[in-house]
Tab-separated table of C-alpha atoms in Angstrom:
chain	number	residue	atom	x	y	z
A	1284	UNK	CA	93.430	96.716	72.325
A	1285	UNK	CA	90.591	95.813	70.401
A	1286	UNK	CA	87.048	94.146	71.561
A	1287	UNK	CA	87.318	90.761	71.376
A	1288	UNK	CA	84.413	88.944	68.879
A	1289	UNK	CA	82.274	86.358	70.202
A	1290	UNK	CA	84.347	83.661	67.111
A	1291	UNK	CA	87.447	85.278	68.928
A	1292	UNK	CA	86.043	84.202	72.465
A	1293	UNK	CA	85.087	80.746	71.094
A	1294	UNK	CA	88.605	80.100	69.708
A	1295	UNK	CA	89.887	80.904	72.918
A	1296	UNK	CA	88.101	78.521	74.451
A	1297	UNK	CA	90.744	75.844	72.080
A	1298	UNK	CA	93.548	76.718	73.522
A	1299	UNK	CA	92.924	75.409	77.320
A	1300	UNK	CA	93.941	72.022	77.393
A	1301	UNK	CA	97.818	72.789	78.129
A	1302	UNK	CA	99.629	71.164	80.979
A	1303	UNK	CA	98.908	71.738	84.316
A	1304	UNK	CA	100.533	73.666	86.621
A	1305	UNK	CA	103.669	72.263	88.359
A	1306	UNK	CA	103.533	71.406	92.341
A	1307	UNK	CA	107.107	73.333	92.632
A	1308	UNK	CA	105.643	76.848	92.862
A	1309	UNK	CA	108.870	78.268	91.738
A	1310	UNK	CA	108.014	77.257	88.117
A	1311	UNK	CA	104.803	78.942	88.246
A	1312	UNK	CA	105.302	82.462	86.041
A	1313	UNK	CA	102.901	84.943	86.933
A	1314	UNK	CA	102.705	88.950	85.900
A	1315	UNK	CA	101.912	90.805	88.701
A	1316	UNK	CA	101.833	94.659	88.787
A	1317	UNK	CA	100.550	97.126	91.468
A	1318	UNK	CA	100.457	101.205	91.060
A	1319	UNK	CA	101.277	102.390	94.262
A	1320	UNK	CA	101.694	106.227	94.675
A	1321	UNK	CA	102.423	105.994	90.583
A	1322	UNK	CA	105.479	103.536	90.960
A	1323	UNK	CA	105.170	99.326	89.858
A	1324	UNK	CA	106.124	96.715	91.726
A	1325	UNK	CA	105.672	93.354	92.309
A	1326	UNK	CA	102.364	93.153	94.302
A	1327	UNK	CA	101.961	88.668	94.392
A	1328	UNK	CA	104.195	85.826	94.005
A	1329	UNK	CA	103.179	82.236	93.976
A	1330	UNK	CA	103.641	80.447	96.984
A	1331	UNK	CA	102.119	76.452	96.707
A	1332	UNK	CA	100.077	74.190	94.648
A	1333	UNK	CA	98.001	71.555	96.299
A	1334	UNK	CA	95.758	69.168	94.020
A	1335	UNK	CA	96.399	65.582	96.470
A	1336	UNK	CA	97.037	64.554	100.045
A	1337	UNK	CA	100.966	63.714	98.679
A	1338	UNK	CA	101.267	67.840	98.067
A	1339	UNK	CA	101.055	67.829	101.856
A	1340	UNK	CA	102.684	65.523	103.171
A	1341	UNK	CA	105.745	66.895	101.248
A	1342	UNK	CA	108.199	65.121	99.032
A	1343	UNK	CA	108.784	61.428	98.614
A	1344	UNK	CA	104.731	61.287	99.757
A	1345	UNK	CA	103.331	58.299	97.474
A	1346	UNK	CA	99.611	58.158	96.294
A	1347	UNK	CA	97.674	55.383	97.685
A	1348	UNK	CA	93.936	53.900	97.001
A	1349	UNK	CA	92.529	55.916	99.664
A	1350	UNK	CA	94.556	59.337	98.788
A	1351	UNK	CA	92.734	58.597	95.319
A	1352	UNK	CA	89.751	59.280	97.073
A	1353	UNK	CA	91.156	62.671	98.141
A	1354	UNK	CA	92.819	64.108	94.570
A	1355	UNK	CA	91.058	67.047	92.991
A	1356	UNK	CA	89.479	66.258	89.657
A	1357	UNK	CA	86.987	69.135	88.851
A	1358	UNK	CA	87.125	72.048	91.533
A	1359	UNK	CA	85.075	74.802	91.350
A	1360	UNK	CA	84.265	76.839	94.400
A	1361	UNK	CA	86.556	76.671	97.416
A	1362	UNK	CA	86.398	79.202	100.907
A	1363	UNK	CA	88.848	79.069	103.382
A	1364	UNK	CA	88.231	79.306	107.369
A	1365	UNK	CA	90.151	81.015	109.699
A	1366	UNK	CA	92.483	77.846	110.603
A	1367	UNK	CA	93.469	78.666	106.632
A	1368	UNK	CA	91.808	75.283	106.099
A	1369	UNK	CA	90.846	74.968	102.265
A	1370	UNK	CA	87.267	73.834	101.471
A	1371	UNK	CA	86.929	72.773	97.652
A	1372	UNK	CA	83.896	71.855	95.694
A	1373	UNK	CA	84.546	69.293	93.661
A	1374	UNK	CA	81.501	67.342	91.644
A	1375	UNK	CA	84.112	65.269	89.698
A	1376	UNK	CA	84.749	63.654	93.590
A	1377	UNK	CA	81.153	64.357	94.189
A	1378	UNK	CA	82.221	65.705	97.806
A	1379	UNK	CA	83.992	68.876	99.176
A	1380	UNK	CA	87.600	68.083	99.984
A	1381	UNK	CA	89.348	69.479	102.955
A	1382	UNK	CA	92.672	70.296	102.733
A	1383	UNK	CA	94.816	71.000	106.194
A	1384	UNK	CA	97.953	72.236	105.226
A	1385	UNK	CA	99.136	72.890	108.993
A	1386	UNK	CA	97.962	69.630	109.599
A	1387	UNK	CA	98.929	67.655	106.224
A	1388	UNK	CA	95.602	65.750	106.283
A	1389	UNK	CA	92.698	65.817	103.855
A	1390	UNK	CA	88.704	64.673	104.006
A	1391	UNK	CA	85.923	64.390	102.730
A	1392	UNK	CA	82.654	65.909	103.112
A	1393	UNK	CA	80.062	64.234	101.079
A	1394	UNK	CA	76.684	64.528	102.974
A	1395	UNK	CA	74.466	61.675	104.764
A	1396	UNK	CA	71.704	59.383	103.531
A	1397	UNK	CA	69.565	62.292	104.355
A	1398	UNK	CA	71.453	65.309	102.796
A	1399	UNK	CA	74.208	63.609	100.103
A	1400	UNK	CA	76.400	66.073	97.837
A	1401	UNK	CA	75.919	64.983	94.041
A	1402	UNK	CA	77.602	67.610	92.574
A	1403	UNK	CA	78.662	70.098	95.143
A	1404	UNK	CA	79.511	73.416	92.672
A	1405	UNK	CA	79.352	77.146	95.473
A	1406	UNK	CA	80.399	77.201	99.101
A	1407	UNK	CA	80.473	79.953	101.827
A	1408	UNK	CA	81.052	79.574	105.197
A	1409	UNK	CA	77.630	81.336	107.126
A	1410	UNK	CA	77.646	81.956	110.878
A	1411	UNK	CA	78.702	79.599	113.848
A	1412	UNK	CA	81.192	78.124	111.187
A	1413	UNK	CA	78.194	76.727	109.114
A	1414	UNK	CA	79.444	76.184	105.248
A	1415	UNK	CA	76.646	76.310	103.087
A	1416	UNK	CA	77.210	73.986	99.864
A	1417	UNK	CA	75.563	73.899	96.397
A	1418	UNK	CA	74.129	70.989	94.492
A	1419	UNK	CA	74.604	71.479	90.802
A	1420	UNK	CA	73.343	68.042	90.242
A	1421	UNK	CA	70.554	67.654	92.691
A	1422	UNK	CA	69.372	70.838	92.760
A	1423	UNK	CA	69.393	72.564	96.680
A	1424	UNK	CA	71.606	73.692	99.096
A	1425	UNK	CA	73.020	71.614	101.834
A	1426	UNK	CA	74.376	72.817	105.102
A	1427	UNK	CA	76.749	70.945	107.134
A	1428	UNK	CA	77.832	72.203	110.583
A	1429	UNK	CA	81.816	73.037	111.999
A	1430	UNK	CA	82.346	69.014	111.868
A	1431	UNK	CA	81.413	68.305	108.718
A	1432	UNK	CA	77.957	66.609	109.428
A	1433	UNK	CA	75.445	68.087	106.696
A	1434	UNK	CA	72.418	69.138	108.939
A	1435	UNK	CA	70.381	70.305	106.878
A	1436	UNK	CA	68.843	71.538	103.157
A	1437	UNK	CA	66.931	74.148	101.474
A	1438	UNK	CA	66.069	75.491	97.834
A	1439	UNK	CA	64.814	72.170	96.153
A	1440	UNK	CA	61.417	73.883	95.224
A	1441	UNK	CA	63.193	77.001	93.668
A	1442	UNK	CA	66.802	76.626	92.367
A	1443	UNK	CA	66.939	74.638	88.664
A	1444	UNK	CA	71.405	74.375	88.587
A	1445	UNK	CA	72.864	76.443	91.787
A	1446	UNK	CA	76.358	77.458	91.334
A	1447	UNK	CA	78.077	80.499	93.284
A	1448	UNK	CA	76.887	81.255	96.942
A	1449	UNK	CA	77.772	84.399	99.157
A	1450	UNK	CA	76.576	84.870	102.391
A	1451	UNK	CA	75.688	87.969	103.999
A	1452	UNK	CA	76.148	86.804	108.212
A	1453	UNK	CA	75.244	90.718	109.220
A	1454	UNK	CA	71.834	90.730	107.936
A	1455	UNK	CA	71.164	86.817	107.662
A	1456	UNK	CA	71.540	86.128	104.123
A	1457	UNK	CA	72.667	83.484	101.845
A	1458	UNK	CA	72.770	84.132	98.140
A	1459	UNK	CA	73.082	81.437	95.719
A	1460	UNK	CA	73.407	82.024	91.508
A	1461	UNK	CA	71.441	80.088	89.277
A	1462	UNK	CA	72.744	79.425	85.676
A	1463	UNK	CA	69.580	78.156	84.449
A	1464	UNK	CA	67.371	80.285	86.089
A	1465	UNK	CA	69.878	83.204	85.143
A	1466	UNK	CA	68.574	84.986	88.493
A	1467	UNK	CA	70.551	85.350	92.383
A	1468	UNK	CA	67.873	84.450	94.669
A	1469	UNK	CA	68.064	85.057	98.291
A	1470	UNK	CA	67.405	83.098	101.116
A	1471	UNK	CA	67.357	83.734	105.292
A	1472	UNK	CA	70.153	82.132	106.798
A	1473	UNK	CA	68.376	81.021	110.352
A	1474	UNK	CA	65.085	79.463	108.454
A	1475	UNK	CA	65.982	78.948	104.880
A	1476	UNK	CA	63.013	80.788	104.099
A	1477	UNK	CA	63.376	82.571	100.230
A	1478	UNK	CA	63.843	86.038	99.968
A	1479	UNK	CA	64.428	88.435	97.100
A	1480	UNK	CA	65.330	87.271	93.302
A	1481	UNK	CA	68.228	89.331	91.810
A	1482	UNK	CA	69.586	89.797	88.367
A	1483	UNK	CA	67.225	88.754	85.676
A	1484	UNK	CA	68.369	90.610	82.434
A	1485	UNK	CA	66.254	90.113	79.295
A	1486	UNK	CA	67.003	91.878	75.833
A	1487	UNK	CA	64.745	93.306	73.209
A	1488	UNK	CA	62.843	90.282	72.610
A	1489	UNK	CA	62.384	89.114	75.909
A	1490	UNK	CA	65.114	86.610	76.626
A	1491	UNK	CA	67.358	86.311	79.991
A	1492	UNK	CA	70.747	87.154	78.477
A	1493	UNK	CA	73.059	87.419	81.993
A	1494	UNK	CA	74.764	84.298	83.660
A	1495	UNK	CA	75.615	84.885	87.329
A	1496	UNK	CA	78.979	83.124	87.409
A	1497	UNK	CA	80.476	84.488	91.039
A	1498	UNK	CA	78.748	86.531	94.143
A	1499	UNK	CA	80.918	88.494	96.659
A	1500	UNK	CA	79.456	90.499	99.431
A	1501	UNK	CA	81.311	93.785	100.989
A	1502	UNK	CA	81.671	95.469	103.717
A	1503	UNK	CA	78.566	97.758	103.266
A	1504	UNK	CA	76.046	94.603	102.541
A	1505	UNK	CA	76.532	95.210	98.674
A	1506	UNK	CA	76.260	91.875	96.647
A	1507	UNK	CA	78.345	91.391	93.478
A	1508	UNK	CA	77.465	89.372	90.857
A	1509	UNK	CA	79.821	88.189	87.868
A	1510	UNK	CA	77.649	88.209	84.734
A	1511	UNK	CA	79.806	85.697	82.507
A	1512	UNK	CA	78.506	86.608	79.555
A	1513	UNK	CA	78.050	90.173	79.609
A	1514	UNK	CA	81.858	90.205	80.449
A	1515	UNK	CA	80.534	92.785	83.671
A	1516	UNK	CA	80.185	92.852	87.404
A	1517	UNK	CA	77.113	94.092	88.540
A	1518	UNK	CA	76.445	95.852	92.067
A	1519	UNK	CA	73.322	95.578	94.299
A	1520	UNK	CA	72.444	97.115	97.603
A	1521	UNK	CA	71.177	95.232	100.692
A	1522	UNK	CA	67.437	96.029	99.616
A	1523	UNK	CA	68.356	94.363	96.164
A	1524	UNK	CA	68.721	97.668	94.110
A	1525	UNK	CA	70.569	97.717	90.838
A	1526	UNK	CA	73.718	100.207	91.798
A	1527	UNK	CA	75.690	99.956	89.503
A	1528	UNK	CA	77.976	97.747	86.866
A	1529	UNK	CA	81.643	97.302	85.454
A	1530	UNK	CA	83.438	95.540	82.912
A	1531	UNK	CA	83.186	95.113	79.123
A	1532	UNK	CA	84.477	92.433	76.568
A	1533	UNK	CA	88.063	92.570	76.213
A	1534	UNK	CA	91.493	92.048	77.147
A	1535	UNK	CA	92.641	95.024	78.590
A	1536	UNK	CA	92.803	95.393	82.350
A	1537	UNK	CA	89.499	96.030	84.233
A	1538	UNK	CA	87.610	94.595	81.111
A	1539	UNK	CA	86.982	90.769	81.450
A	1540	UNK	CA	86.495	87.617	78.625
A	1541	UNK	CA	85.151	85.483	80.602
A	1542	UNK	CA	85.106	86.362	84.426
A	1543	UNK	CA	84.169	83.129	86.697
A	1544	UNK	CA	84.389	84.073	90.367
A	1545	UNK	CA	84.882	87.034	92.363
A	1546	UNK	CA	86.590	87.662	96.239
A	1547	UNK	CA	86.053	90.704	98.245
A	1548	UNK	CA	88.786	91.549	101.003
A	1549	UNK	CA	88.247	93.573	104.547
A	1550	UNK	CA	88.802	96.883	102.438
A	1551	UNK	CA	86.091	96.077	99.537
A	1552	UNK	CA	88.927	95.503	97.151
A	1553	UNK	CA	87.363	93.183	94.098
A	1554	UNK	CA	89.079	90.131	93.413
A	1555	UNK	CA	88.031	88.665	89.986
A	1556	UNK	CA	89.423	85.213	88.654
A	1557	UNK	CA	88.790	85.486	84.296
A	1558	UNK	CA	88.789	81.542	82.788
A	1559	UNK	CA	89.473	82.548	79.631
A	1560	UNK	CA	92.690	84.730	80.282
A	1561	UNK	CA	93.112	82.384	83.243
A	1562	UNK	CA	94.268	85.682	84.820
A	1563	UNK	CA	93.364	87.231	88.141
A	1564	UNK	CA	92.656	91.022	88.408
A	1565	UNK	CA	92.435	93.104	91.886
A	1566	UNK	CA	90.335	96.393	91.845
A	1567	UNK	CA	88.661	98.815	93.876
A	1568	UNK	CA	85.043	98.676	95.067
A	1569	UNK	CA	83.912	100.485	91.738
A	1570	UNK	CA	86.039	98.471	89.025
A	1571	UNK	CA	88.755	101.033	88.670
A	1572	UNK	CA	91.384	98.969	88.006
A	1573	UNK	CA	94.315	98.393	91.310
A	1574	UNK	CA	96.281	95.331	90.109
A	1575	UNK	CA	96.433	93.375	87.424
A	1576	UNK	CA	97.927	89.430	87.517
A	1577	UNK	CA	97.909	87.749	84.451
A	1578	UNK	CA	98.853	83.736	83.971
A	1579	UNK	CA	97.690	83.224	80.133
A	1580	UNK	CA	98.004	79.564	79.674
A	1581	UNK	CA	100.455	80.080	76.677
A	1582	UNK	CA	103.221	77.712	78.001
A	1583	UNK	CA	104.041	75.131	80.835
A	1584	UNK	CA	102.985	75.425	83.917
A	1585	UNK	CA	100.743	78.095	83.638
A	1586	UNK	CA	97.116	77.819	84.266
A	1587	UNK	CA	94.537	76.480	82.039
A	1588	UNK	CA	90.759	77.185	83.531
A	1589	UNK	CA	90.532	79.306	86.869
A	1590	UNK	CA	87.204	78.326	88.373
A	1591	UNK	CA	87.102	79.683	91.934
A	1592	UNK	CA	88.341	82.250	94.306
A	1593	UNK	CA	89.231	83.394	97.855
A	1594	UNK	CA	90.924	84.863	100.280
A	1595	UNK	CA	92.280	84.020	103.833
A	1596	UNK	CA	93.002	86.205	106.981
A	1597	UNK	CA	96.264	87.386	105.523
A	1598	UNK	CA	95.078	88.105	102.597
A	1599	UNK	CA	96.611	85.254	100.857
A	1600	UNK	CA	94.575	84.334	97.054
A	1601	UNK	CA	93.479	80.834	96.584
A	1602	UNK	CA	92.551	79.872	92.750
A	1603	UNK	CA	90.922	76.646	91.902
A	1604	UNK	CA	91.710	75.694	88.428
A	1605	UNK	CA	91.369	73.200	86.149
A	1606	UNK	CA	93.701	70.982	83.821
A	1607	UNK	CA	92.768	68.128	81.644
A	1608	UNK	CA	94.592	65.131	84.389
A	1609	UNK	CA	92.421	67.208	87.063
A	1610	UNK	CA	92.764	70.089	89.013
A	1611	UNK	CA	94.734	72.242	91.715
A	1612	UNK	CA	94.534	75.233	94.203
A	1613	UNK	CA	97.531	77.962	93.425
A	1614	UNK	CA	98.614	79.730	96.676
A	1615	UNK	CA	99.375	83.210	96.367
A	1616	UNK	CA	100.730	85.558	98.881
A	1617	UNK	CA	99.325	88.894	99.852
A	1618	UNK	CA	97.663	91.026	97.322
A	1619	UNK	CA	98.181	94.247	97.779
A	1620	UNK	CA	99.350	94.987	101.365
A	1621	UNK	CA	96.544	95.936	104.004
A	1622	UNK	CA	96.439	100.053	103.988
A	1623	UNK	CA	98.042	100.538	100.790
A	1624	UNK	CA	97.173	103.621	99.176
A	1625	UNK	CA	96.694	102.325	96.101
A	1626	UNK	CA	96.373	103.645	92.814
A	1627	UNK	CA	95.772	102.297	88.950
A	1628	UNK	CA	94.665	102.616	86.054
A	1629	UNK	CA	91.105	102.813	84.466
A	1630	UNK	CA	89.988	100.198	82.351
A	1631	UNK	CA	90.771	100.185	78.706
A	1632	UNK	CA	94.463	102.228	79.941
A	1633	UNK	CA	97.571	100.752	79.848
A	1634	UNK	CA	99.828	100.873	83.085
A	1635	UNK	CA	103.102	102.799	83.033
């Protein structure tokens, strides 16, 4: 397939305001295809939808004034903890809701006088439960503790618009992506002190070209950054070395138009969320390609703008996306099995 031009990429961009997805999961058509020892099969299959407090509380569930308070409008980041509780950023709310699905309850988190969310964008969850939050709006990073009291913020002197964050609990670190400073910049965990700046690109005449969209960190203490528009992932070590990249402009699988987050599982598989295809892709630690899932947006129910990924325990896939009434999480089930021995194609090659 061919490379996609940047007035190709733009008139893309046109075609996102379809309907959103359904809450009957059912209805939700997804492509999903996994080489395993050469053979395809389905590797993920959609399993909820939540955008309110009614999707909990199950059918019949009416919206009041206060469940208003609690609807997604304009997620972007979300994490999930190990009670598979799902933590959304969501500046349209201006708070990060908290949905229980065990529980069927929701909440808000929006900060104190001291330390209030404006436009919360990034979130990771840090040691001793701590979820670290970004502040598009008001540029910083707030930290609120397992209860949901923010406790404390950092980064006001250095980050401009703070989007993704990753953290890094083996060796301390949280890493937050600026858009407008193009750059990752690094900061200790325990005293909020800066580290490192990652990731500035500039071309031939000087300029920053590369957007960190998404950080993920693996197993090994290797950050990944999601350069929206280079269409590439690049890799860094612990001691912020340039490893190595993947990913090019296009439609094929392992090539990206527009990737927006990134996941990384307990086996350093790469899960990448593209809002332009609105499609999610699964590979290996070095881009070759593993799985590919594609929901293009081309008829109802599918999604419109993915803007945020993770992962639970179980390996279950959460994507935040966005629809012009608001926004939703899809629930996906595993992706691919723990242990697989999984194979696929390289990018650019079409599966068989």
């Amino acid at each position: 397939m061919r490379n996609l031009s940047p007035a190709a990429v733009a008139a893309l961009i046109g075609t996102l305001c379809l309907p959103a997805a359904p809450k009957d999961p059912s209805r939700v058509t997804t492509t999903a295809r996994t080489v395993t020892e050469g053979k395809t099969s389905t590797a993920i299959r959609p399993l909820a939808a939540i955008s309110s407090p009614e999707d909990l509380a199950g059918s019949g569930a009416r919206p009041t004034a206060a469940s208003k308070q609690l609807r997604l409008v304009k997620p972007f980041g979300i994490a999930v903890d190990d009670a598979r509780r799902m933590f959304v950023a969501d500046p349209g709310q201006g708070a990060v809701l908290v949905y229980d699905r065990q529980a069927r309850t929701a909440v808000r988190w929006t900060g104190n006088a001291k330390y209030p969310l404006l436009g919360p964008a990034g979130l990771a969850f840090g040691s001793a439960g701590r979820l670290f939050v970004s502040d598009s709006y008001r540029p910083r990073v707030v930290v609120f503790d397992k209860s949901g009291s923010a406790i404390a913020s950092f980064g006001e002197d250095q980050l401009k618009r703070p989007g993704a964050v990753a953290v890094d609990a083996n060796r301390g670190r949280v890493y937050v992506a600026d858009v407008m400073l193009r750059q990752v910049l690094s900061f200790d965990e325990r005293t909020f002190a800066k580290g490192k700046t990652l990731g500035e690109v500039r071309d031939a005449a000087g300029s920053r070209r590369s957007v960190p969209a998404g950080l993920g960190v693996n197993s090994r203490g290797q950050l990944y950054v999601v350069d929206r528009v280079n269409c590439r992932v690049q890799i860094y070590d612990p001691d912020g070395s340039g490893v190595s990249s993947f990913g090019t402009l296009c439609m094929e699988p392992g090539e990206f138009a527009r990737p927006s987050s990134i996941a990384i599982d307990d086996e350093d598989h790469v899960y990448i969320a593209d809002a332009e295809l609105g499609s999610l892709q699964v590979l290996s630690a070095d881009g070759r390609n593993v799985l590919f899932a594609a929901s293009l947006g081309r008829g109802p129910g599918l999604s419109v703008l993915r803007t945020g990924i993770a992962l639970d325990g179980d390996r279950r896939v959460y994507l935040a996306q966005q629809t012009p009434d608001g926004g939703s999480i899809q629930i996906f089930d595993k992706v691919p099995e723990r242990g697989a021995q999984l194979r696929g194609t390289s990018p650019g090659q079409t599966q068989r």
